[in-house]
Amino acid sequence: MEKRISVELSTRIRHLPPYLFASIDKMKQKAIARGTDLIDLSIGDPDIPTPPHIVNAMKVAVEKPANHRYPSYEGMPSYREAVALWYRKRFGVKLDPQTEVLSLIGSKEGIGHIPLAFVDPGDIVLVPSPGYPVYSAGTLFAGGENHVMPLNEKNDFLPDLDAIPKKVLRKAKLIFLNYPNNPTSAIAPVKFYKEVVGIALKYNIIVCHDASYSEIYYDKRPLCFMQIPGAKDMGIEFHSLSKTYNMTGWRIGFAVGNREVLAGLGKIKTNLDSGVFQAIQEAAIVALDTGDEILSAIRKTYQERRDVFYSGLKKLGIHLMKPRATFYIWAKIPSNFDSTGFVTHLLKRAGVLATPGNGFGEAGEGFVRFALTASVERIKEAVERIGKIL
Ligand SMILES: *Cc1c(COP(=O)(O)O)cnc(C)c1O
């Protein structure tokens, strides 16, 4: 008889729900195997390639032997300076590149790791629902407890901070926020950010604002948290080059803000990773200097898609949010379905793949998210196909 060990997962892994996009990927592979002409609007992964000037910068950078060695943990000084300049130009916020900027292997990496630096077992982390799943997963890895803040349409998809019990606030170490928001596409007004500052100061809570979509907007650039007076005293902001410059595969992002918070995160990181490949950092410096013509062309592409999809679904009688930012459409599903049932129905009958709202947390039940990451022609076709099966 063959001898083998029994492989048992740790409690922390066993209690984790399956990663949302991994289970969607399975459904997708099955549909493709059945021969479905799939229109995939499920994942927030831009279909537009990285602009060529960035790719070319990478080609040059990858040839340099100096870049083949271990990078510095916190990011090359030139990369951190480029980030500080990017922030100053866009948001008018001054950052010290030495202490107030930290490179990340994509913002997901920093988001997932930060609870390890500040959360002990029994501590609470405030997480939005629906929300990016990594906020709550990172908390569980650190042994912390998530306190869910529902984002409801009647409150413009902002959490109701007054509804959080005082005893929860007293045990809370971190609060995760994300505007422009994935999946609801909502943006946050200055009044809300000021309330966040007030509550964070009162209860000594570190604010972690995820600003991955700050550049994907349709009217004017949304505020970032660092623009709010006092923000640097209590929090940090995560950014990503993924969505802004169509660089999801490159794995580079950054966090900025409070130096002590960044130092804590940096301490975890030095023990786990060895920084970002320097060639990627050099290409990212070029990316951060991209002229506004290119960025406005990207925004225009999404805007065209948004207009077609939004007005198409609205005509079909679907209740949905008109995004002022992000490339997501958050739509209410017909009342005879639940989120997963509706997504399965769409996939089987229309060959359109969306993400069930409940995958972003219980408060997302009753909704579905479409990502505008396909061409206008395919989006028109998706609207037609959905129209036929409703
Ligand atoms: C895509 C996304 C991220 C992750 O971006 P990376 O920099 O590619 O890791 C983080 N937060 C939100 C809300 C996202 O949608």
GROMACS .gro file of C-alpha atoms and ligand atoms in nm:
model
  405
    1MET     CA    1   0.000   0.000   0.000
    2GLU     CA    2   0.125   0.342  -0.092
    3LYS     CA    3   0.203   0.559   0.206
    4ARG     CA    4   0.118   0.925   0.203
    5ILE     CA    5   0.060   1.201   0.449
    6SER     CA    6  -0.285   1.349   0.497
    7VAL     CA    7  -0.283   1.710   0.385
    8GLU     CA    8  -0.492   1.926   0.614
    9LEU     CA    9  -0.554   2.292   0.549
   10SER     CA   10  -0.508   2.541   0.829
   11THR     CA   11  -0.823   2.667   0.999
   12ARG     CA   12  -0.762   3.011   0.854
   13ILE     CA   13  -0.770   2.877   0.499
   14ARG     CA   14  -1.059   2.639   0.555
   15HIS     CA   15  -1.285   2.919   0.674
   16LEU     CA   16  -1.212   3.135   0.372
   17PRO     CA   17  -1.478   3.143   0.100
   18PRO     CA   18  -1.347   3.034  -0.242
   19TYR     CA   19  -1.186   3.329  -0.421
   20LEU     CA   20  -1.468   3.480  -0.623
   21PHE     CA   21  -1.293   3.503  -0.955
   22ALA     CA   22  -1.149   3.153  -0.933
   23SER     CA   23  -1.499   3.001  -0.926
   24ILE     CA   24  -1.619   3.228  -1.206
   25ASP     CA   25  -1.322   3.117  -1.411
   26LYS     CA   26  -1.439   2.756  -1.380
   27MET     CA   27  -1.787   2.848  -1.509
   28LYS     CA   28  -1.623   3.036  -1.791
   29GLN     CA   29  -1.397   2.747  -1.894
   30LYS     CA   30  -1.698   2.513  -1.902
   31ALA     CA   31  -1.897   2.752  -2.122
   32ILE     CA   32  -1.606   2.786  -2.364
   33ALA     CA   33  -1.569   2.406  -2.375
   34ARG     CA   34  -1.941   2.386  -2.469
   35GLY     CA   35  -1.862   2.610  -2.765
   36THR     CA   36  -2.028   2.929  -2.631
   37ASP     CA   37  -1.937   3.252  -2.810
   38LEU     CA   38  -1.873   3.414  -2.476
   39ILE     CA   39  -1.890   3.787  -2.406
   40ASP     CA   40  -1.690   3.811  -2.086
   41LEU     CA   41  -1.784   4.112  -1.874
   42SER     CA   42  -1.692   3.947  -1.548
   43ILE     CA   43  -1.344   4.059  -1.452
   44GLY     CA   44  -1.203   4.407  -1.408
   45ASP     CA   45  -0.910   4.344  -1.636
   46PRO     CA   46  -0.873   4.602  -1.914
   47ASP     CA   47  -0.884   4.457  -2.267
   48ILE     CA   48  -0.686   4.756  -2.398
   49PRO     CA   49  -0.311   4.687  -2.422
   50THR     CA   50  -0.048   4.877  -2.223
   51PRO     CA   51   0.046   5.193  -2.419
   52PRO     CA   52   0.347   5.124  -2.647
   53HIS     CA   53   0.575   5.389  -2.493
   54ILE     CA   54   0.557   5.197  -2.163
   55VAL     CA   55   0.626   4.863  -2.330
   56ASN     CA   56   0.925   5.018  -2.507
   57ALA     CA   57   1.062   5.156  -2.182
   58MET     CA   58   1.042   4.805  -2.040
   59LYS     CA   59   1.237   4.664  -2.336
   60VAL     CA   60   1.521   4.903  -2.264
   61ALA     CA   61   1.508   4.848  -1.889
   62VAL     CA   62   1.512   4.472  -1.908
   63GLU     CA   63   1.847   4.478  -2.092
   64LYS     CA   64   2.028   4.652  -1.806
   65PRO     CA   65   2.227   4.412  -1.586
   66ALA     CA   66   2.180   4.643  -1.285
   67ASN     CA   67   1.810   4.566  -1.305
   68HIS     CA   68   1.870   4.191  -1.286
   69ARG     CA   69   1.968   4.207  -0.920
   70TYR     CA   70   1.749   4.230  -0.610
   71PRO     CA   71   1.562   4.559  -0.602
   72SER     CA   72   1.539   4.773  -0.288
   73TYR     CA   73   1.254   4.678  -0.055
   74GLU     CA   74   1.072   5.007  -0.050
   75GLY     CA   75   1.112   5.089  -0.420
   76MET     CA   76   1.382   5.270  -0.621
   77PRO     CA   77   1.423   5.634  -0.516
   78SER     CA   78   1.346   5.737  -0.875
   79TYR     CA   79   1.018   5.542  -0.872
   80ARG     CA   80   0.912   5.690  -0.539
   81GLU     CA   81   0.999   6.038  -0.666
   82ALA     CA   82   0.789   5.977  -0.977
   83VAL     CA   83   0.496   5.876  -0.755
   84ALA     CA   84   0.533   6.189  -0.542
   85LEU     CA   85   0.539   6.405  -0.854
   86TRP     CA   86   0.232   6.225  -0.996
   87TYR     CA   87   0.046   6.298  -0.673
   88ARG     CA   88   0.145   6.661  -0.662
   89LYS     CA   89   0.044   6.724  -1.023
   90ARG     CA   90  -0.291   6.546  -0.994
   91PHE     CA   91  -0.406   6.613  -0.645
   92GLY     CA   92  -0.187   6.897  -0.522
   93VAL     CA   93  -0.068   6.674  -0.238
   94LYS     CA   94   0.295   6.689  -0.126
   95LEU     CA   95   0.463   6.364  -0.027
   96ASP     CA   96   0.814   6.289   0.095
   97PRO     CA   97   0.936   6.019  -0.149
   98GLN     CA   98   1.167   5.876   0.120
   99THR     CA   99   0.910   5.809   0.388
  100GLU     CA  100   0.564   5.867   0.247
  101VAL     CA  101   0.576   5.645  -0.062
  102LEU     CA  102   0.611   5.265  -0.070
  103SER     CA  103   0.624   5.044  -0.380
  104LEU     CA  104   0.390   4.744  -0.394
  105ILE     CA  105   0.369   4.434  -0.611
  106GLY     CA  106   0.028   4.555  -0.722
  107SER     CA  107  -0.204   4.722  -0.474
  108LYS     CA  108  -0.365   4.386  -0.394
  109GLU     CA  109  -0.038   4.281  -0.233
  110GLY     CA  110  -0.033   4.579   0.002
  111ILE     CA  111  -0.403   4.554   0.082
  112GLY     CA  112  -0.373   4.185   0.164
  113HIS     CA  113  -0.067   4.235   0.384
  114ILE     CA  114  -0.147   4.546   0.583
  115PRO     CA  115  -0.362   4.375   0.848
  116LEU     CA  116  -0.059   4.163   0.942
  117ALA     CA  117   0.112   4.481   1.055
  118PHE     CA  118  -0.166   4.624   1.272
  119VAL     CA  119  -0.428   4.362   1.356
  120ASP     CA  120  -0.408   4.113   1.642
  121PRO     CA  121  -0.654   3.834   1.715
  122GLY     CA  122  -0.970   3.993   1.855
  123ASP     CA  123  -0.914   4.323   1.676
  124ILE     CA  124  -1.173   4.446   1.431
  125VAL     CA  125  -1.135   4.570   1.073
  126LEU     CA  126  -1.416   4.769   0.913
  127VAL     CA  127  -1.482   4.645   0.559
  128PRO     CA  128  -1.736   4.756   0.300
  129SER     CA  129  -1.989   4.512   0.157
  130PRO     CA  130  -2.012   4.480  -0.137
  131GLY     CA  131  -1.635   4.522  -0.159
  132TYR     CA  132  -1.311   4.400  -0.305
  133PRO     CA  133  -1.273   4.054  -0.141
  134VAL     CA  134  -0.909   4.105  -0.038
  135TYR     CA  135  -1.002   4.348   0.245
  136SER     CA  136  -1.178   4.081   0.448
  137ALA     CA  137  -0.944   3.797   0.348
  138GLY     CA  138  -0.638   3.990   0.468
  139THR     CA  139  -0.810   4.053   0.801
  140LEU     CA  140  -0.884   3.683   0.849
  141PHE     CA  141  -0.522   3.591   0.768
  142ALA     CA  142  -0.415   3.822   1.048
  143GLY     CA  143  -0.661   3.660   1.290
  144GLY     CA  144  -0.880   3.968   1.303
  145GLU     CA  145  -1.255   4.000   1.272
  146ASN     CA  146  -1.434   4.181   0.993
  147HIS     CA  147  -1.714   4.421   1.077
  148VAL     CA  148  -1.918   4.465   0.762
  149MET     CA  149  -2.031   4.812   0.656
  150PRO     CA  150  -2.316   4.771   0.405
  151LEU     CA  151  -2.313   5.000   0.101
  152ASN     CA  152  -2.673   5.068   0.006
  153GLU     CA  153  -2.818   5.258  -0.283
  154LYS     CA  154  -3.027   5.478  -0.053
  155ASN     CA  155  -2.703   5.604   0.104
  156ASP     CA  156  -2.532   5.651  -0.235
  157PHE     CA  157  -2.323   5.341  -0.166
  158LEU     CA  158  -2.139   5.510   0.120
  159PRO     CA  159  -2.117   5.329   0.453
  160ASP     CA  160  -2.336   5.470   0.730
  161LEU     CA  161  -2.062   5.549   0.981
  162ASP     CA  162  -2.314   5.646   1.251
  163ALA     CA  163  -2.458   5.295   1.235
  164ILE     CA  164  -2.132   5.135   1.351
  165PRO     CA  165  -2.168   5.045   1.720
  166LYS     CA  166  -1.931   5.233   1.953
  167LYS     CA  167  -1.791   4.913   2.100
  168VAL     CA  168  -1.698   4.801   1.748
  169LEU     CA  169  -1.529   5.134   1.679
  170ARG     CA  170  -1.330   5.103   2.001
  171LYS     CA  171  -1.189   4.766   1.887
  172ALA     CA  172  -1.137   4.869   1.525
  173LYS     CA  173  -0.779   4.902   1.403
  174LEU     CA  174  -0.832   4.961   1.032
  175ILE     CA  175  -1.107   5.083   0.803
  176PHE     CA  176  -1.100   4.996   0.434
  177LEU     CA  177  -1.267   5.234   0.192
  178ASN     CA  178  -1.264   5.238  -0.187
  179TYR     CA  179  -1.380   5.530  -0.402
  180PRO     CA  180  -1.434   5.542  -0.696
  181ASN     CA  181  -1.591   5.216  -0.586
  182ASN     CA  182  -1.562   4.866  -0.719
  183PRO     CA  183  -1.824   4.718  -0.769
  184THR     CA  184  -2.089   4.994  -0.733
  185SER     CA  185  -1.906   5.269  -0.933
  186ALA     CA  186  -1.998   5.526  -0.666
  187ILE     CA  187  -1.772   5.819  -0.578
  188ALA     CA  188  -1.736   5.980  -0.237
  189PRO     CA  189  -1.798   6.348  -0.159
  190VAL     CA  190  -1.568   6.560   0.057
  191LYS     CA  191  -1.827   6.560   0.338
  192PHE     CA  192  -1.799   6.183   0.371
  193TYR     CA  193  -1.419   6.188   0.381
  194LYS     CA  194  -1.432   6.452   0.653
  195GLU     CA  195  -1.657   6.227   0.861
  196VAL     CA  196  -1.405   5.948   0.812
  197VAL     CA  197  -1.126   6.172   0.936
  198GLY     CA  198  -1.332   6.263   1.243
  199ILE     CA  199  -1.413   5.906   1.337
  200ALA     CA  200  -1.059   5.781   1.271
  201LEU     CA  201  -0.914   6.047   1.501
  202LYS     CA  202  -1.170   5.986   1.773
  203TYR     CA  203  -1.126   5.609   1.780
  204ASN     CA  204  -0.766   5.581   1.666
  205ILE     CA  205  -0.839   5.388   1.347
  206ILE     CA  206  -0.600   5.365   1.051
  207VAL     CA  207  -0.774   5.462   0.727
  208CYS     CA  208  -0.682   5.251   0.424
  209HIS     CA  209  -0.825   5.413   0.115
  210ASP     CA  210  -0.808   5.212  -0.205
  211ALA     CA  211  -0.793   5.459  -0.494
  212SER     CA  212  -0.728   5.211  -0.776
  213TYR     CA  213  -0.984   5.383  -1.000
  214SER     CA  214  -0.889   5.747  -0.939
  215GLU     CA  215  -0.810   5.798  -1.309
  216ILE     CA  216  -1.108   5.617  -1.462
  217TYR     CA  217  -1.372   5.890  -1.441
  218TYR     CA  218  -1.622   6.057  -1.673
  219ASP     CA  219  -1.688   6.413  -1.557
  220LYS     CA  220  -1.419   6.547  -1.333
  221ARG     CA  221  -1.141   6.375  -1.142
  222PRO     CA  222  -1.277   6.241  -0.813
  223LEU     CA  223  -1.118   6.350  -0.485
  224CYS     CA  224  -0.856   6.133  -0.328
  225PHE     CA  225  -0.842   6.079   0.047
  226MET     CA  226  -0.498   6.242   0.079
  227GLN     CA  227  -0.653   6.572  -0.032
  228ILE     CA  228  -0.860   6.588   0.286
  229PRO     CA  229  -0.693   6.797   0.558
  230GLY     CA  230  -0.545   6.570   0.825
  231ALA     CA  231  -0.558   6.257   0.607
  232LYS     CA  232  -0.187   6.193   0.641
  233ASP     CA  233  -0.220   6.189   1.019
  234MET     CA  234  -0.433   5.879   1.015
  235GLY     CA  235  -0.414   5.695   0.694
  236ILE     CA  236  -0.270   5.576   0.371
  237GLU     CA  237  -0.392   5.546   0.016
  238PHE     CA  238  -0.339   5.250  -0.216
  239HIS     CA  239  -0.289   5.305  -0.586
  240SER     CA  240  -0.234   5.083  -0.876
  241LEU     CA  241  -0.096   5.124  -1.225
  242SER     CA  242  -0.315   4.831  -1.329
  243LYS     CA  243  -0.636   5.009  -1.420
  244THR     CA  244  -0.496   5.353  -1.504
  245TYR     CA  245  -0.234   5.236  -1.755
  246ASN     CA  246  -0.374   4.894  -1.853
  247MET     CA  247  -0.093   4.720  -1.668
  248THR     CA  248  -0.271   4.450  -1.466
  249GLY     CA  249  -0.020   4.186  -1.569
  250TRP     CA  250   0.285   4.387  -1.467
  251ARG     CA  251   0.219   4.382  -1.094
  252ILE     CA  252   0.313   4.724  -0.969
  253GLY     CA  253   0.137   4.969  -0.742
  254PHE     CA  254   0.213   5.191  -0.445
  255ALA     CA  255   0.089   5.315  -0.112
  256VAL     CA  256   0.130   5.672   0.011
  257GLY     CA  257   0.054   5.866   0.324
  258ASN     CA  258   0.124   5.820   0.694
  259ARG     CA  259   0.490   5.729   0.741
  260GLU     CA  260   0.444   5.512   1.050
  261VAL     CA  261   0.170   5.312   0.884
  262LEU     CA  262   0.384   5.266   0.572
  263ALA     CA  263   0.679   5.163   0.788
  264GLY     CA  264   0.460   4.894   0.950
  265LEU     CA  265   0.351   4.759   0.616
  266GLY     CA  266   0.710   4.782   0.493
  267LYS     CA  267   0.827   4.572   0.785
  268ILE     CA  268   0.589   4.290   0.690
  269LYS     CA  269   0.698   4.316   0.328
  270THR     CA  270   1.073   4.301   0.393
  271ASN     CA  271   1.007   3.967   0.562
  272LEU     CA  272   0.794   3.832   0.278
  273ASP     CA  273   0.902   3.974  -0.055
  274SER     CA  274   1.201   4.142  -0.208
  275GLY     CA  275   1.045   4.431  -0.391
  276VAL     CA  276   0.938   4.494  -0.750
  277PHE     CA  277   1.160   4.398  -1.048
  278GLN     CA  278   1.350   4.718  -1.120
  279ALA     CA  279   1.284   4.701  -1.494
  280ILE     CA  280   0.912   4.719  -1.414
  281GLN     CA  281   0.975   5.015  -1.184
  282GLU     CA  282   1.162   5.193  -1.465
  283ALA     CA  283   0.875   5.128  -1.705
  284ALA     CA  284   0.633   5.246  -1.435
  285ILE     CA  285   0.822   5.577  -1.406
  286VAL     CA  286   0.757   5.627  -1.778
  287ALA     CA  287   0.393   5.523  -1.728
  288LEU     CA  288   0.340   5.778  -1.450
  289ASP     CA  289   0.465   6.049  -1.687
  290THR     CA  290   0.209   5.956  -1.955
  291GLY     CA  291   0.051   6.258  -2.117
  292ASP     CA  292  -0.315   6.333  -2.061
  293GLU     CA  293  -0.400   6.273  -2.430
  294ILE     CA  294  -0.348   5.900  -2.380
  295LEU     CA  295  -0.541   5.888  -2.054
  296SER     CA  296  -0.832   6.085  -2.195
  297ALA     CA  297  -0.844   5.850  -2.494
  298ILE     CA  298  -0.873   5.556  -2.254
  299ARG     CA  299  -1.149   5.734  -2.060
  300LYS     CA  300  -1.330   5.812  -2.383
  301THR     CA  301  -1.325   5.447  -2.484
  302TYR     CA  302  -1.483   5.345  -2.154
  303GLN     CA  303  -1.732   5.628  -2.172
  304GLU     CA  304  -1.855   5.514  -2.513
  305ARG     CA  305  -1.898   5.161  -2.381
  306ARG     CA  306  -2.070   5.284  -2.066
  307ASP     CA  307  -2.318   5.491  -2.266
  308VAL     CA  308  -2.409   5.202  -2.495
  309PHE     CA  309  -2.444   4.950  -2.213
  310TYR     CA  310  -2.617   5.181  -1.967
  311SER     CA  311  -2.880   5.308  -2.209
  312GLY     CA  312  -2.927   4.960  -2.358
  313LEU     CA  313  -2.999   4.795  -2.025
  314LYS     CA  314  -3.209   5.085  -1.905
  315LYS     CA  315  -3.433   5.045  -2.211
  316LEU     CA  316  -3.477   4.682  -2.112
  317GLY     CA  317  -3.621   4.801  -1.782
  318ILE     CA  318  -3.319   4.710  -1.568
  319HIS     CA  319  -3.247   4.937  -1.272
  320LEU     CA  320  -2.881   5.034  -1.276
  321MET     CA  321  -2.635   5.300  -1.166
  322LYS     CA  322  -2.489   5.535  -1.425
  323PRO     CA  323  -2.119   5.531  -1.340
  324ARG     CA  324  -1.943   5.863  -1.292
  325ALA     CA  325  -1.620   5.669  -1.254
  326THR     CA  326  -1.475   5.314  -1.287
  327PHE     CA  327  -1.547   5.075  -1.572
  328TYR     CA  328  -1.818   4.885  -1.385
  329ILE     CA  329  -2.195   4.879  -1.414
  330TRP     CA  330  -2.379   4.777  -1.098
  331ALA     CA  331  -2.728   4.658  -1.189
  332LYS     CA  332  -3.028   4.529  -0.997
  333ILE     CA  333  -3.138   4.187  -1.108
  334PRO     CA  334  -3.497   4.084  -1.185
  335SER     CA  335  -3.674   3.990  -0.861
  336ASN     CA  336  -3.740   3.630  -0.962
  337PHE     CA  337  -3.366   3.555  -0.947
  338ASP     CA  338  -3.087   3.565  -0.692
  339SER     CA  339  -2.744   3.697  -0.798
  340THR     CA  340  -2.586   3.360  -0.873
  341GLY     CA  341  -2.899   3.232  -1.046
  342PHE     CA  342  -2.912   3.537  -1.270
  343VAL     CA  343  -2.545   3.513  -1.365
  344THR     CA  344  -2.589   3.144  -1.451
  345HIS     CA  345  -2.900   3.228  -1.655
  346LEU     CA  346  -2.712   3.501  -1.845
  347LEU     CA  347  -2.423   3.269  -1.915
  348LYS     CA  348  -2.630   2.970  -2.027
  349ARG     CA  349  -2.894   3.153  -2.228
  350ALA     CA  350  -2.710   3.461  -2.356
  351GLY     CA  351  -2.343   3.367  -2.340
  352VAL     CA  352  -2.276   3.682  -2.135
  353LEU     CA  353  -2.062   3.646  -1.827
  354ALA     CA  354  -2.109   3.887  -1.535
  355THR     CA  355  -2.012   3.873  -1.169
  356PRO     CA  356  -2.278   3.794  -0.908
  357GLY     CA  357  -2.313   4.078  -0.659
  358ASN     CA  358  -2.311   3.846  -0.359
  359GLY     CA  359  -1.954   3.748  -0.448
  360PHE     CA  360  -1.856   4.092  -0.312
  361GLY     CA  361  -2.033   4.028   0.017
  362GLU     CA  362  -2.387   3.963   0.135
  363ALA     CA  363  -2.497   4.322   0.077
  364GLY     CA  364  -2.430   4.265  -0.294
  365GLU     CA  365  -2.711   4.009  -0.318
  366GLY     CA  366  -2.974   4.123  -0.565
  367PHE     CA  367  -2.716   4.289  -0.789
  368VAL     CA  368  -2.481   4.193  -1.067
  369ARG     CA  369  -2.163   4.362  -1.187
  370PHE     CA  370  -2.069   4.406  -1.550
  371ALA     CA  371  -1.715   4.515  -1.640
  372LEU     CA  372  -1.690   4.728  -1.953
  373THR     CA  373  -1.384   4.539  -2.071
  374ALA     CA  374  -1.501   4.442  -2.420
  375SER     CA  375  -1.537   4.639  -2.744
  376VAL     CA  376  -1.842   4.856  -2.813
  377GLU     CA  377  -1.954   4.604  -3.077
  378ARG     CA  378  -1.946   4.318  -2.827
  379ILE     CA  379  -2.119   4.532  -2.567
  380LYS     CA  380  -2.397   4.613  -2.815
  381GLU     CA  381  -2.428   4.245  -2.887
  382ALA     CA  382  -2.442   4.166  -2.514
  383VAL     CA  383  -2.732   4.412  -2.473
  384GLU     CA  384  -2.916   4.248  -2.766
  385ARG     CA  385  -2.867   3.901  -2.627
  386ILE     CA  386  -2.978   4.004  -2.278
  387GLY     CA  387  -3.286   4.167  -2.432
  388LYS     CA  388  -3.385   3.837  -2.591
  389ILE     CA  389  -3.381   3.636  -2.270
  390LEU     CA  390  -3.543   3.877  -2.029
  391LIG     C1  391  -0.813   4.581  -0.940
  391LIG     C2  392  -0.826   4.625  -0.800
  391LIG     C3  393  -0.717   4.623  -0.713
  391LIG     C4  394  -0.588   4.551  -0.744
  391LIG     O1  395  -0.507   4.609  -0.830
  391LIG     P1  396  -0.358   4.558  -0.851
  391LIG     O2  397  -0.276   4.678  -0.838
  391LIG     O3  398  -0.358   4.497  -0.987
  391LIG     O4  399  -0.327   4.455  -0.747
  391LIG     C5  400  -0.731   4.678  -0.587
  391LIG     N1  401  -0.849   4.729  -0.547
  391LIG     C6  402  -0.957   4.729  -0.626
  391LIG     C7  403  -1.083   4.786  -0.575
  391LIG     C8  404  -0.950   4.675  -0.754
  391LIG     O5  405  -1.060   4.671  -0.829
   0.00000   0.00000   0.00000
